[in-house]
CSV table of C-alpha atoms in Angstrom, one decimal:
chain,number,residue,atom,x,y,z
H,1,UNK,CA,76.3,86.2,73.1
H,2,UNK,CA,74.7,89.8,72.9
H,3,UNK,CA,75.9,92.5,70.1
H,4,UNK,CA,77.3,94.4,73.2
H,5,UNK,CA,78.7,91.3,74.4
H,6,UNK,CA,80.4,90.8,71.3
H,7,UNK,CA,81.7,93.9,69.9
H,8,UNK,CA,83.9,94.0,73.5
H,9,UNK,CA,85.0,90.9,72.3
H,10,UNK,CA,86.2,92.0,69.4
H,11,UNK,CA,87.4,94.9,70.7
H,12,UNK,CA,89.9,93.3,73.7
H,13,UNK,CA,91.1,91.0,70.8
H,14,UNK,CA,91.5,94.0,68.6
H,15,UNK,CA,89.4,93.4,65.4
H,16,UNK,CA,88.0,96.7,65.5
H,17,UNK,CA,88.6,99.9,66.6
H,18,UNK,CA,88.3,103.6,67.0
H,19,UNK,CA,91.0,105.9,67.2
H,20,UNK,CA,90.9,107.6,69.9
H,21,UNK,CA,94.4,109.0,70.4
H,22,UNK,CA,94.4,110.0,66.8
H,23,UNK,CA,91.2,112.3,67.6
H,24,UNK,CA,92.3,113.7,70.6
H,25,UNK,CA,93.2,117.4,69.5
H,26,UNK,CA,88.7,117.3,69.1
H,27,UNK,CA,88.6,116.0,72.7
H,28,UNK,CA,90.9,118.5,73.9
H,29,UNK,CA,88.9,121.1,72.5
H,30,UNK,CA,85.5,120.0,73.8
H,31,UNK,CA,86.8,119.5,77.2
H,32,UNK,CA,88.4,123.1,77.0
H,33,UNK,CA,84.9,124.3,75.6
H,34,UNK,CA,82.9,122.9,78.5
H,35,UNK,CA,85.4,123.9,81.0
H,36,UNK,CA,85.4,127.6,79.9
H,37,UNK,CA,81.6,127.3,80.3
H,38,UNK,CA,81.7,126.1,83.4
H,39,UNK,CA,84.3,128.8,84.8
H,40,UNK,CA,81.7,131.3,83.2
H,41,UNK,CA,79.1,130.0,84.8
H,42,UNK,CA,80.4,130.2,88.4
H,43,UNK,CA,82.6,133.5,87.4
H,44,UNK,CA,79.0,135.2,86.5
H,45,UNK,CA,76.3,133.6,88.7
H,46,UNK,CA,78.6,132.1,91.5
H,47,UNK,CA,77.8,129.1,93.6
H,48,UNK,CA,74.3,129.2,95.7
H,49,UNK,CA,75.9,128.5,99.4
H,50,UNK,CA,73.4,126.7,101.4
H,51,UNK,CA,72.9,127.9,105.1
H,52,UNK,CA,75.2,125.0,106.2
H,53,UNK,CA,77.8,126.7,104.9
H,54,UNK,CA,77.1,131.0,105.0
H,55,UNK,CA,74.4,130.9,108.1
H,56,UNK,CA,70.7,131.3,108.3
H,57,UNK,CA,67.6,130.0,110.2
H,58,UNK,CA,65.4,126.6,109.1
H,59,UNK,CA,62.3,127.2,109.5
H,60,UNK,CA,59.5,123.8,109.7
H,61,UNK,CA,55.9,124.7,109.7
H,62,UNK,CA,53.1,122.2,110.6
H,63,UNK,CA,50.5,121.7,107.8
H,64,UNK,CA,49.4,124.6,105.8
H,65,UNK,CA,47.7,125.3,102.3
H,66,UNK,CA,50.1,127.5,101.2
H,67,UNK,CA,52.3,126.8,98.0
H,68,UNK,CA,56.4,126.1,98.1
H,69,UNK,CA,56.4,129.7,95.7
H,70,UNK,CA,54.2,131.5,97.9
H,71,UNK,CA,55.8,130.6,101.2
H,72,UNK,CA,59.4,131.7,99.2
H,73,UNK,CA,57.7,135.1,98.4
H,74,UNK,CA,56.1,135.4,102.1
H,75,UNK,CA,59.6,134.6,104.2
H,76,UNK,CA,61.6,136.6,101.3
H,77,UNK,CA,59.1,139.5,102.3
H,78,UNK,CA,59.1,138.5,106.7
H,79,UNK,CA,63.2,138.7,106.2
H,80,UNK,CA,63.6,141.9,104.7
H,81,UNK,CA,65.1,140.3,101.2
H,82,UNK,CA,67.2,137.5,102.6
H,83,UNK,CA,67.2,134.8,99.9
H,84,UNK,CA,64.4,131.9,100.8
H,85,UNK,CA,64.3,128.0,99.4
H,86,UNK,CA,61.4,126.4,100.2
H,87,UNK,CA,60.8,122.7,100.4
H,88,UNK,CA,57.7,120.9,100.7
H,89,UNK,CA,57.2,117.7,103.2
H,90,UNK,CA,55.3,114.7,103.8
H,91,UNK,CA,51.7,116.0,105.2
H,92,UNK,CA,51.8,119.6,104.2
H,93,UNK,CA,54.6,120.9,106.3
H,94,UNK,CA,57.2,123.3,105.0
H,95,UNK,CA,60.8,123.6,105.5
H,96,UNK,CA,62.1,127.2,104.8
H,97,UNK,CA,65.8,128.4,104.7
H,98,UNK,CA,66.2,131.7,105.0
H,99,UNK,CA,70.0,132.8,104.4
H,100,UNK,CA,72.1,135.5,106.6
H,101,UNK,CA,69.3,135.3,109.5
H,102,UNK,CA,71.2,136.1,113.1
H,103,UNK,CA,69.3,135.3,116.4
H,104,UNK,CA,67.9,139.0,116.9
H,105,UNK,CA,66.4,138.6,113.3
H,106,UNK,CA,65.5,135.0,113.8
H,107,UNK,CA,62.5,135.8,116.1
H,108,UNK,CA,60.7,138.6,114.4
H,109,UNK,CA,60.8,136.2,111.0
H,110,UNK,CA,58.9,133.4,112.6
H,111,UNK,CA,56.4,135.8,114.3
H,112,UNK,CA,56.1,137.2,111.3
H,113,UNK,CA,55.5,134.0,108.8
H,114,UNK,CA,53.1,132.6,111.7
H,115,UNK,CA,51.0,135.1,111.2
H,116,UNK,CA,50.8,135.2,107.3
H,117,UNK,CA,51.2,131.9,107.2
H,118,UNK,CA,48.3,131.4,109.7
H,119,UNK,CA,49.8,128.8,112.3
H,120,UNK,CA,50.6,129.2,115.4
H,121,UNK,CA,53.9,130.1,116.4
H,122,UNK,CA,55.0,127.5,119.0
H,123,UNK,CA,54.5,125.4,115.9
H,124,UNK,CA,57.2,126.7,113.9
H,125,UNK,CA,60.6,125.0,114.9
H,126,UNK,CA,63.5,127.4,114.4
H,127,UNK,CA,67.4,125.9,114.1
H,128,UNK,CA,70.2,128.2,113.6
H,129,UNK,CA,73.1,127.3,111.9
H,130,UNK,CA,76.1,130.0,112.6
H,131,UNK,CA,78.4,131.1,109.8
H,132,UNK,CA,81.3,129.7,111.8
H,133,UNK,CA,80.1,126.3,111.8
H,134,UNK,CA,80.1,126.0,107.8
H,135,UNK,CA,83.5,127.8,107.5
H,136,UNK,CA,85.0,124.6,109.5
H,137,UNK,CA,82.5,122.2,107.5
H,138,UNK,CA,84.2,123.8,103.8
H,139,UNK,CA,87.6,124.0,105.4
H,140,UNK,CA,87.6,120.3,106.4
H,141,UNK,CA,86.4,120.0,102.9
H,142,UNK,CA,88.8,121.3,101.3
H,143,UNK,CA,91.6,119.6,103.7
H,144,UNK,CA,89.7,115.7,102.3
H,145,UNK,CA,90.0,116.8,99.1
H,146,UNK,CA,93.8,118.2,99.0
H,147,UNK,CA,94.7,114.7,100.9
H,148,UNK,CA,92.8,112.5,98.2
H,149,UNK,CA,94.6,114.3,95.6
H,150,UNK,CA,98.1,113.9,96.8
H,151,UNK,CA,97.0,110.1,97.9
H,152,UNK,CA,96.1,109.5,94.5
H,153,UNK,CA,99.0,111.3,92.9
H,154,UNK,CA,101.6,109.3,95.1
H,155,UNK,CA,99.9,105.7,94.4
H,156,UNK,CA,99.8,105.7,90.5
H,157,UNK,CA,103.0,107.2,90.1
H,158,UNK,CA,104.5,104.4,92.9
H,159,UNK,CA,101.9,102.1,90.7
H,160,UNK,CA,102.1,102.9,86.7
H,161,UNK,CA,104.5,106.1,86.5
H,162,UNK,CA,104.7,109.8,87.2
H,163,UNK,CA,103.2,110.5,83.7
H,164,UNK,CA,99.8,108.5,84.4
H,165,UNK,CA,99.8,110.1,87.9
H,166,UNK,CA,99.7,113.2,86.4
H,167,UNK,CA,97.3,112.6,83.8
H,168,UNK,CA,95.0,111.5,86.2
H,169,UNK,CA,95.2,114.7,88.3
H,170,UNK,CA,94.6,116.5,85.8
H,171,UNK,CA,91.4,114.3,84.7
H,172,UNK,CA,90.2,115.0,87.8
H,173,UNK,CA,90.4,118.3,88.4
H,174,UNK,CA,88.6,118.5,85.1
H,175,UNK,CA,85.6,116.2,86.4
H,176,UNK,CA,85.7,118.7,89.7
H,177,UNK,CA,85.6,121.9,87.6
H,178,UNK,CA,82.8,120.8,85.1
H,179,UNK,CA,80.6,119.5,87.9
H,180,UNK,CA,81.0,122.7,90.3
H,181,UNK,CA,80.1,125.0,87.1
H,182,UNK,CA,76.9,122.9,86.4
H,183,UNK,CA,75.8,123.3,89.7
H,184,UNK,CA,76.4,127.3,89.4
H,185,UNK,CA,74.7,127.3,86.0
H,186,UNK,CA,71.6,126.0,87.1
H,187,UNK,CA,71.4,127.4,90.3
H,188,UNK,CA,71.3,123.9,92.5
H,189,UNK,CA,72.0,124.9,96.5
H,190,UNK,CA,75.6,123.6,97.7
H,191,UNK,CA,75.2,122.3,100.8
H,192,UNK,CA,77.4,118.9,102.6
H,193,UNK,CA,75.1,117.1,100.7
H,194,UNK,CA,76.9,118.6,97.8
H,195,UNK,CA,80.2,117.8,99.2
H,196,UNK,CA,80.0,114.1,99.7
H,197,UNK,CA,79.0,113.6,95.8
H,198,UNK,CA,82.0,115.4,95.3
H,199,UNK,CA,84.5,113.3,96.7
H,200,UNK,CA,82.4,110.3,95.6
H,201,UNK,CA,82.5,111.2,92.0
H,202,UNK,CA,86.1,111.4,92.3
H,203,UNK,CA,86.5,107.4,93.5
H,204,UNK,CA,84.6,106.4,90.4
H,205,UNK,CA,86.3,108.9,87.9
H,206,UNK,CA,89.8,107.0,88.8
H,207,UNK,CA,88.4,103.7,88.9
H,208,UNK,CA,88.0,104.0,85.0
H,209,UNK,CA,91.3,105.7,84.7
H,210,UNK,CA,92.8,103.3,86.7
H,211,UNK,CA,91.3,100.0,84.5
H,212,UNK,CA,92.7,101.6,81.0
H,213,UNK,CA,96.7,102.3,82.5
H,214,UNK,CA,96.4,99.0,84.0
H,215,UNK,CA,95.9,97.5,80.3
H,216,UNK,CA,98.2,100.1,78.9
H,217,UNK,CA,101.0,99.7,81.4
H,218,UNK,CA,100.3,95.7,80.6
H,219,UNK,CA,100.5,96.4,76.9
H,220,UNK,CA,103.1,98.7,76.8
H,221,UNK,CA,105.8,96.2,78.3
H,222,UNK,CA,109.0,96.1,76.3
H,223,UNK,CA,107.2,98.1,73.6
H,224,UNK,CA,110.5,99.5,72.7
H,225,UNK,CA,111.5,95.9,71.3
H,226,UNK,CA,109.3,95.7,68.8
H,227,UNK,CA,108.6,97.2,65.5
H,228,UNK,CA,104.9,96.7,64.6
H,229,UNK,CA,103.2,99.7,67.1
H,230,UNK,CA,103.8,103.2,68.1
H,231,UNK,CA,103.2,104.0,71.9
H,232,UNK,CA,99.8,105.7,70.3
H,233,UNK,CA,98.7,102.7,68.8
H,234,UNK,CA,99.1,100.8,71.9
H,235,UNK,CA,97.2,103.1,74.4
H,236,UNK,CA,94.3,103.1,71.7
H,237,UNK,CA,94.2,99.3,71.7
H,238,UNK,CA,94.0,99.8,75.6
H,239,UNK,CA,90.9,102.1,74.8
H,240,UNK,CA,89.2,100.3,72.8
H,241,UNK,CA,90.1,97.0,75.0
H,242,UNK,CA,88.5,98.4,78.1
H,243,UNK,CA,86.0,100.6,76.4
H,244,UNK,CA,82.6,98.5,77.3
H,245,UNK,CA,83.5,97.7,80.3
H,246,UNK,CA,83.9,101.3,81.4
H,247,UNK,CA,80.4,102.1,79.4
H,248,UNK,CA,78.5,99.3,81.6
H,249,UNK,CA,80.3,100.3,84.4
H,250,UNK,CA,79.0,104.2,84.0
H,251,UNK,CA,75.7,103.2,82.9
H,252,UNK,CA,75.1,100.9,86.0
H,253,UNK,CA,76.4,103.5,88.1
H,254,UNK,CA,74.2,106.0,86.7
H,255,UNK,CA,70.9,104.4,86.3
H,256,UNK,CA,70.4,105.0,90.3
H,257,UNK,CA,71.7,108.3,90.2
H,258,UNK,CA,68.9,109.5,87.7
H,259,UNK,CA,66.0,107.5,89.8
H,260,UNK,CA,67.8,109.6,92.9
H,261,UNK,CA,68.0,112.8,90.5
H,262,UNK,CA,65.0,113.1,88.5
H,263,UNK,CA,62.6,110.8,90.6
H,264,UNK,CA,63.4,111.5,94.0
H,265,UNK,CA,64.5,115.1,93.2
H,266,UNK,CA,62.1,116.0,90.5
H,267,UNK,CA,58.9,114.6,91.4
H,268,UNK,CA,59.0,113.8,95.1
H,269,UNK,CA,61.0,117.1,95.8
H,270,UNK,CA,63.3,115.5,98.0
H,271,UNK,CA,65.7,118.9,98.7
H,272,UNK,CA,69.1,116.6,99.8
H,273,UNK,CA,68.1,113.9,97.3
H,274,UNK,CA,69.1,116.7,94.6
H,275,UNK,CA,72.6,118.0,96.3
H,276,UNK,CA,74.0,114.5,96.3
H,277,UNK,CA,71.9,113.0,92.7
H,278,UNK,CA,73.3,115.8,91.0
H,279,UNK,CA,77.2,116.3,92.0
H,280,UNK,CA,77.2,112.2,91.4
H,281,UNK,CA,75.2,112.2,87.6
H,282,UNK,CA,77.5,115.0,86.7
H,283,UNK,CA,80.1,113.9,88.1
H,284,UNK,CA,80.5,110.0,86.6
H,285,UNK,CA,79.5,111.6,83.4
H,286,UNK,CA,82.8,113.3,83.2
H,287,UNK,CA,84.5,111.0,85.1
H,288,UNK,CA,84.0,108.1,82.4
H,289,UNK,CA,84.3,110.8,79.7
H,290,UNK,CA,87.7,112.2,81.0
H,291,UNK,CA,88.9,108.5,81.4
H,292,UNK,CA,88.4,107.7,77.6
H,293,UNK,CA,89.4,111.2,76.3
H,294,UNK,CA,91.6,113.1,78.1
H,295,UNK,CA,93.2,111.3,81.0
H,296,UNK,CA,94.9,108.3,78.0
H,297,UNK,CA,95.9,110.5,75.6
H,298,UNK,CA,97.4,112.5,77.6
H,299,UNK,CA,99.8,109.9,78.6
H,300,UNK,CA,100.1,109.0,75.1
H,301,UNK,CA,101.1,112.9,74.2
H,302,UNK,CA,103.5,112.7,76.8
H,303,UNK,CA,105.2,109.3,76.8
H,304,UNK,CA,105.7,110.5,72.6
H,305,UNK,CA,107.6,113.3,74.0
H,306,UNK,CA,110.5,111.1,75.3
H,307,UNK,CA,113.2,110.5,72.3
H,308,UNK,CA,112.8,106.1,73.0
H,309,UNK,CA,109.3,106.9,71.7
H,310,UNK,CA,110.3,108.9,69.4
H,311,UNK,CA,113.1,105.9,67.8
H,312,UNK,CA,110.6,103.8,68.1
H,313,UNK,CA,108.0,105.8,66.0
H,314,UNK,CA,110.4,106.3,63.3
H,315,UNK,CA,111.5,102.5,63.0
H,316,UNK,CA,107.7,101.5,62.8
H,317,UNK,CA,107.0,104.5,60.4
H,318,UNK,CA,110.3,102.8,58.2
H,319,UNK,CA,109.1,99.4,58.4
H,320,UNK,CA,105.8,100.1,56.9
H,321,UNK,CA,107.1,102.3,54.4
H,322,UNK,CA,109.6,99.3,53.3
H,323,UNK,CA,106.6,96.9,53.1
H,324,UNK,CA,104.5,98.9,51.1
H,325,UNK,CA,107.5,99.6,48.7
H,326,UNK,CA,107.6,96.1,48.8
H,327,UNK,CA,104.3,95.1,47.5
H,328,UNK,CA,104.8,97.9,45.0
H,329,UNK,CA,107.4,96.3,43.3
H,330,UNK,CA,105.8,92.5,43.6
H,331,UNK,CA,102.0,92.7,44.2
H,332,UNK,CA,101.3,89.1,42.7
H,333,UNK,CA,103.8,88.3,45.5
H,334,UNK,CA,101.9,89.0,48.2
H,335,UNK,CA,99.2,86.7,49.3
H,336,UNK,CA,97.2,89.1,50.9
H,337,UNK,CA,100.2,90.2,52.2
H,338,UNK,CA,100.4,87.4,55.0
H,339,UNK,CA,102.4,85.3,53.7
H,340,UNK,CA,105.5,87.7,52.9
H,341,UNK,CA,105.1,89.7,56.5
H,342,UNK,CA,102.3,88.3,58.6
H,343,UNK,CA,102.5,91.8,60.7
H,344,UNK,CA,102.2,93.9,58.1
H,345,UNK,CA,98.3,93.9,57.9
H,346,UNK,CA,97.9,95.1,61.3
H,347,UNK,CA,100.7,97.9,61.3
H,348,UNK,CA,98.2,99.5,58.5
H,349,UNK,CA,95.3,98.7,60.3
H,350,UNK,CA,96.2,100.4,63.1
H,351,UNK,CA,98.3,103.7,61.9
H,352,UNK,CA,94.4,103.9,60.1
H,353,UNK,CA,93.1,104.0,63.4
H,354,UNK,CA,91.9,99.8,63.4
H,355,UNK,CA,93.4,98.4,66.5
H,356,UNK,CA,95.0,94.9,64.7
H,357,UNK,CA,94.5,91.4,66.3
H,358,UNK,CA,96.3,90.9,69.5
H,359,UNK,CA,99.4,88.5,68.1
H,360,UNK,CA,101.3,86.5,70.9
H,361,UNK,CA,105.0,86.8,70.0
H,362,UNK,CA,105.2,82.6,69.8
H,363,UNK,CA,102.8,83.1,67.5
H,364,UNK,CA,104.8,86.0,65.3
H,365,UNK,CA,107.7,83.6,65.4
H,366,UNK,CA,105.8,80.6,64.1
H,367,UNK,CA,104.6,82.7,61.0
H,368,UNK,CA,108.6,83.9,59.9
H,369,UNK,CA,109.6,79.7,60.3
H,370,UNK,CA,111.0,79.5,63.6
H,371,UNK,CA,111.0,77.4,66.8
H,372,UNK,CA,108.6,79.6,68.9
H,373,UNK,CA,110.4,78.6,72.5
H,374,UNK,CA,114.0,78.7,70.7
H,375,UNK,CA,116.3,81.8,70.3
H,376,UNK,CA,118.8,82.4,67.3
């Protein structure tokens, strides 16, 4: 078996650990950090709205010497200002969008590139794309994503619990906010393109979420009848339980997304290649990040909230204290401390942030003397 292989062995059974819930106050904060830099970044430089979406002419040339930065400069200059992204294609041809163009503009513009651009202009094909049309294209947007969210909201809380549904929402909107404010930071064009890796990004950011609060839910069962774990404790054995498979998931996910990104977008300078490569790299990048450390203990903080939880903590919190009193008074006693309380060990473990082997209950009766299919 690989070292990967079998550290998440160890860590389903529980024989190591990290403590994520006890940590989360730093993952609240880093997630608050990046999100206020996000909102910065598209209070301050906004979102660069393809044509698709605010209007313009696309322009394709035939084959010409001309560079992608000099063709900008030439149709920023032929448009009177309007902004210009150039794209280079297979053979030498060029595909310019010029922003804000109407049809009394759009003529003059292509007369004028043909000529500085030295082609002739029957060979320049001219689309138009009307404001209109991407007004309908965002609002249908919008209206996908409003009915994912409520879709989503409705199955985990019919699913797990209202808690986890809304700890989810909220790890989303987190994913959706830091991805939109990467793409205004570095200036990357939003077109449908754009929009499609956003509602992608959102399947895979609740797959993850989904996988931990199925072990948590799982885990959690009855948790009020027992003595030896705090709701924490058990949502950060969930963690730790799923924890490489979410990693391999991401990474396998992701490992396309940067040939896409940085191959495809980077060195072949595939324009549509980036929209979509980037919204998706972000995008599962916070997804499997909110999954971990925000979307968990955030059920955890709430779920602690509730007074049951609240018992509970203070009966485990007792018991512990009454076995270490215990081993204070008779420390030649205690065999390692299995034989007088075989739980003990792992309550310590995990209140210092271990997660403690996963026990079977026949097995907890077996150690105190007692039939483990019998009742008293």
């Amino acid at each position: 078996m690989s070292k990967l292989g079998n550290l998440g062995a160890r860590l389903y059974r529980g024989e190591v650990g990290y403590d994520f819930i006890g940590k989360r106050k730093i993952w609240y904060g880093i997630s608050i950090l990046i999100t206020i830099t996000a909102l910065v970044g598209l209070a301050v430089r906004g979102l660069n709205m393809g044509i698709e979406f605010s209007g313009g002419a696309v322009l394709t040339t035939p084959k010409t010497a001309v560079s992608s930065s000099e063709a900008q400069h030439l149709a920023e200059s032929a448009s009177g200002g309007h902004q210009a992204v150039v794209q280079k294609l297979g053979g030498g041809a060029l595909r310019i969008q010029i922003s804000g163009l109407d049809t009394k503009q759009a003529v003059p513009v292509q007369e004028k590139l043909a000529q500085d651009l030295k082609v002739p202009v029957k060979e320049i094909n001219t689309q138009l794309v009307g404001p209109s049309w991407g007004e309908e294209i965002a609002n249908k947007a919008w209206l996908g994503l409003g009915i994912f969210m409520v879709l989503v909201v409705i199955y985990l809380a019919i699913a797990f619990e209202w808690r986890m549904a809304l700890a989810a929402l909220i790890a989303l909107i987190h994913d959706l906010t830091i991805t939109v404010g990467v793409y205004a930071l570095v200036g990357f064009e939003v077109t449908p393109g754009t929009v499609i890796g956003l509602l992608t990004i959102l399947g895979y950011s609740l797959y993850d979420t989904v996988v931990v609060f199925d072990s948590l839910k799982e885990a959690s069962k009855d948790i009020t009848k027992q003595t030896r774990f705090t709701y924490s404790e058990v949502a950060n054995r969930s963690i730790n339980g799923t924890l490489v498979r979410s990693i391999n998931t991401t990474v396998v996910a992701l490992l396309p997304v940067a040939g896409l990104l940085f191959v495809g977008g980077g060195v072949l300078g595939a324009g549509m290649l980036n929209d979509i490569s980037l919204a998706l790299f972000v995008g599962l990048a916070a997804g499997a990040y909110s999954s971990i450390f925000i979307a968990t203990p955030l059920v955890a903080d709430l779920k602690n909230s509730e007074p049951q939880m609240k018992a509970l903590a203070k009966r485990v919190k007792a018991k512990r204290a009454a076995a270490a009193a215990k081993e204070a008074e008779h420390p030649d006693a205690q065999d390692g401390g299995a034989s007088a309380d075989p739980g003990r060990d792992g309550d310590e473990t995990a209140a210092a942030g271990l997660v403690a082997p996963r026990t079977q209950p026949a097995a907890r009766n077996r150690g105190r003397g007692r039939p483990s299919g019998k009742r008293r």
